[in-house]
């Protein structure tokens, strides 16, 4: 049973790579689209890099727990910011009307 617990923890940490690799293009899409605030896109991209770095820090320096936890703070902030923005504000009317950015 303990082996299953260890495997589960390792798989969860390895999944951080894929989650981080998802947040980087998501941040890029936010930056390019103009539908959401640009700083949100930067926070998501930085958070994605933080998730990838956290995975490597966890495996290369297992004793550096707080450093790894701090690396994912931007991702958490970006996720809650995006949810809050979409719930409270929604998309910009310019984006919904199909107006061109150019």
mmCIF file of C-alpha atoms in Angstrom:
data_model
loop_
_atom_site.group_PDB
_atom_site.id
_atom_site.type_symbol
_atom_site.label_atom_id
_atom_site.label_comp_id
_atom_site.label_asym_id
_atom_site.label_seq_id
_atom_site.Cartn_x
_atom_site.Cartn_y
_atom_site.Cartn_z
ATOM 1 C CA UNK A 1 0.000 0.000 0.000
ATOM 2 C CA UNK A 2 2.840 2.371 0.792
ATOM 3 C CA UNK A 3 4.317 1.775 -2.662
ATOM 4 C CA UNK A 4 1.070 2.859 -4.270
ATOM 5 C CA UNK A 5 1.128 6.025 -2.165
ATOM 6 C CA UNK A 6 4.678 6.840 -3.302
ATOM 7 C CA UNK A 7 3.860 6.181 -6.952
ATOM 8 C CA UNK A 8 0.797 8.397 -6.690
ATOM 9 C CA UNK A 9 2.836 11.246 -5.233
ATOM 10 C CA UNK A 10 5.497 10.929 -7.916
ATOM 11 C CA UNK A 11 2.918 10.865 -10.687
ATOM 12 C CA UNK A 12 1.249 13.952 -9.239
ATOM 13 C CA UNK A 13 4.588 15.785 -9.261
ATOM 14 C CA UNK A 14 5.349 14.651 -12.812
ATOM 15 C CA UNK A 15 1.929 15.899 -13.864
ATOM 16 C CA UNK A 16 3.122 19.377 -12.881
ATOM 17 C CA UNK A 17 5.246 19.398 -16.022
ATOM 18 C CA UNK A 18 2.189 18.926 -18.214
ATOM 19 C CA UNK A 19 0.140 21.446 -16.274
ATOM 20 C CA UNK A 20 2.948 23.979 -16.579
ATOM 21 C CA UNK A 21 3.300 23.273 -20.273
ATOM 22 C CA UNK A 22 -0.431 23.949 -20.580
ATOM 23 C CA UNK A 23 -0.299 27.292 -18.757
ATOM 24 C CA UNK A 24 2.450 28.771 -20.951
ATOM 25 C CA UNK A 25 0.452 28.634 -24.226
ATOM 26 C CA UNK A 26 -2.688 29.627 -22.326
ATOM 27 C CA UNK A 27 -0.892 32.764 -21.137
ATOM 28 C CA UNK A 28 0.324 33.377 -24.682
ATOM 29 C CA UNK A 29 -3.249 33.104 -26.000
ATOM 30 C CA UNK A 30 -4.434 35.603 -23.385
ATOM 31 C CA UNK A 31 -1.655 37.994 -24.463
ATOM 32 C CA UNK A 32 -2.469 37.667 -28.159
ATOM 33 C CA UNK A 33 -6.255 37.671 -27.984
ATOM 34 C CA UNK A 34 -6.898 40.936 -26.195
ATOM 35 C CA UNK A 35 -9.994 39.404 -24.588
ATOM 36 C CA UNK A 36 -8.514 39.419 -21.099
ATOM 37 C CA UNK A 37 -6.044 41.750 -19.367
ATOM 38 C CA UNK A 38 -2.489 41.438 -20.663
ATOM 39 C CA UNK A 39 -0.922 41.166 -17.194
ATOM 40 C CA UNK A 40 -3.043 38.052 -16.671
ATOM 41 C CA UNK A 41 -1.352 36.463 -19.678
ATOM 42 C CA UNK A 42 2.078 37.194 -18.235
ATOM 43 C CA UNK A 43 1.103 35.794 -14.832
ATOM 44 C CA UNK A 44 -0.185 32.589 -16.453
ATOM 45 C CA UNK A 45 2.966 32.156 -18.552
ATOM 46 C CA UNK A 46 5.244 32.772 -15.573
ATOM 47 C CA UNK A 47 3.127 30.392 -13.507
ATOM 48 C CA UNK A 48 3.512 27.709 -16.157
ATOM 49 C CA UNK A 49 7.278 28.065 -16.076
ATOM 50 C CA UNK A 50 7.064 27.935 -12.281
ATOM 51 C CA UNK A 51 5.208 24.607 -12.387
ATOM 52 C CA UNK A 52 7.833 23.088 -14.675
ATOM 53 C CA UNK A 53 10.645 24.390 -12.458
ATOM 54 C CA UNK A 54 8.875 23.107 -9.336
ATOM 55 C CA UNK A 55 8.874 19.607 -10.757
ATOM 56 C CA UNK A 56 12.606 19.717 -11.371
ATOM 57 C CA UNK A 57 13.305 21.287 -7.970
ATOM 58 C CA UNK A 58 11.230 18.589 -6.275
ATOM 59 C CA UNK A 59 13.265 15.804 -7.858
ATOM 60 C CA UNK A 60 16.722 17.427 -7.815
ATOM 61 C CA UNK A 61 16.512 19.016 -4.349
ATOM 62 C CA UNK A 62 13.892 17.167 -2.291
ATOM 63 C CA UNK A 63 14.735 19.197 0.824
ATOM 64 C CA UNK A 64 13.849 22.551 -0.759
ATOM 65 C CA UNK A 65 10.091 22.282 -0.110
ATOM 66 C CA UNK A 66 9.198 25.945 0.382
ATOM 67 C CA UNK A 67 11.078 27.005 -2.760
ATOM 68 C CA UNK A 68 9.005 24.628 -4.862
ATOM 69 C CA UNK A 69 5.809 25.840 -3.246
ATOM 70 C CA UNK A 70 6.687 29.468 -3.966
ATOM 71 C CA UNK A 71 7.318 28.696 -7.639
ATOM 72 C CA UNK A 72 3.653 27.820 -8.201
ATOM 73 C CA UNK A 73 2.223 30.946 -6.527
ATOM 74 C CA UNK A 74 1.985 32.886 -9.838
ATOM 75 C CA UNK A 75 0.035 30.005 -11.405
ATOM 76 C CA UNK A 76 -2.414 29.955 -8.511
ATOM 77 C CA UNK A 77 -2.849 33.725 -8.664
ATOM 78 C CA UNK A 78 -3.372 33.554 -12.431
ATOM 79 C CA UNK A 79 -5.946 30.786 -12.189
ATOM 80 C CA UNK A 80 -8.030 32.575 -9.569
ATOM 81 C CA UNK A 81 -7.630 35.895 -11.394
ATOM 82 C CA UNK A 82 -8.902 34.368 -14.630
ATOM 83 C CA UNK A 83 -11.869 32.714 -12.935
ATOM 84 C CA UNK A 84 -12.761 35.862 -11.021
ATOM 85 C CA UNK A 85 -12.404 38.061 -14.085
ATOM 86 C CA UNK A 86 -14.598 35.829 -16.227
ATOM 87 C CA UNK A 87 -17.267 35.543 -13.524
ATOM 88 C CA UNK A 88 -17.350 39.234 -12.572
ATOM 89 C CA UNK A 89 -16.435 41.060 -15.764
ATOM 90 C CA UNK A 90 -16.748 38.538 -18.575
ATOM 91 C CA UNK A 91 -15.141 39.046 -21.933
ATOM 92 C CA UNK A 92 -14.594 42.504 -23.326
ATOM 93 C CA UNK A 93 -17.418 43.752 -25.513
ATOM 94 C CA UNK A 94 -14.953 44.555 -28.291
ATOM 95 C CA UNK A 95 -13.962 40.871 -28.439
ATOM 96 C CA UNK A 96 -17.567 39.692 -28.382
ATOM 97 C CA UNK A 97 -18.600 42.037 -31.189
ATOM 98 C CA UNK A 98 -15.877 40.650 -33.444
ATOM 99 C CA UNK A 99 -14.022 43.950 -33.779
ATOM 100 C CA UNK A 100 -10.530 43.562 -35.108
ATOM 101 C CA UNK A 101 -7.534 44.445 -32.946
ATOM 102 C CA UNK A 102 -5.634 46.024 -35.806
#
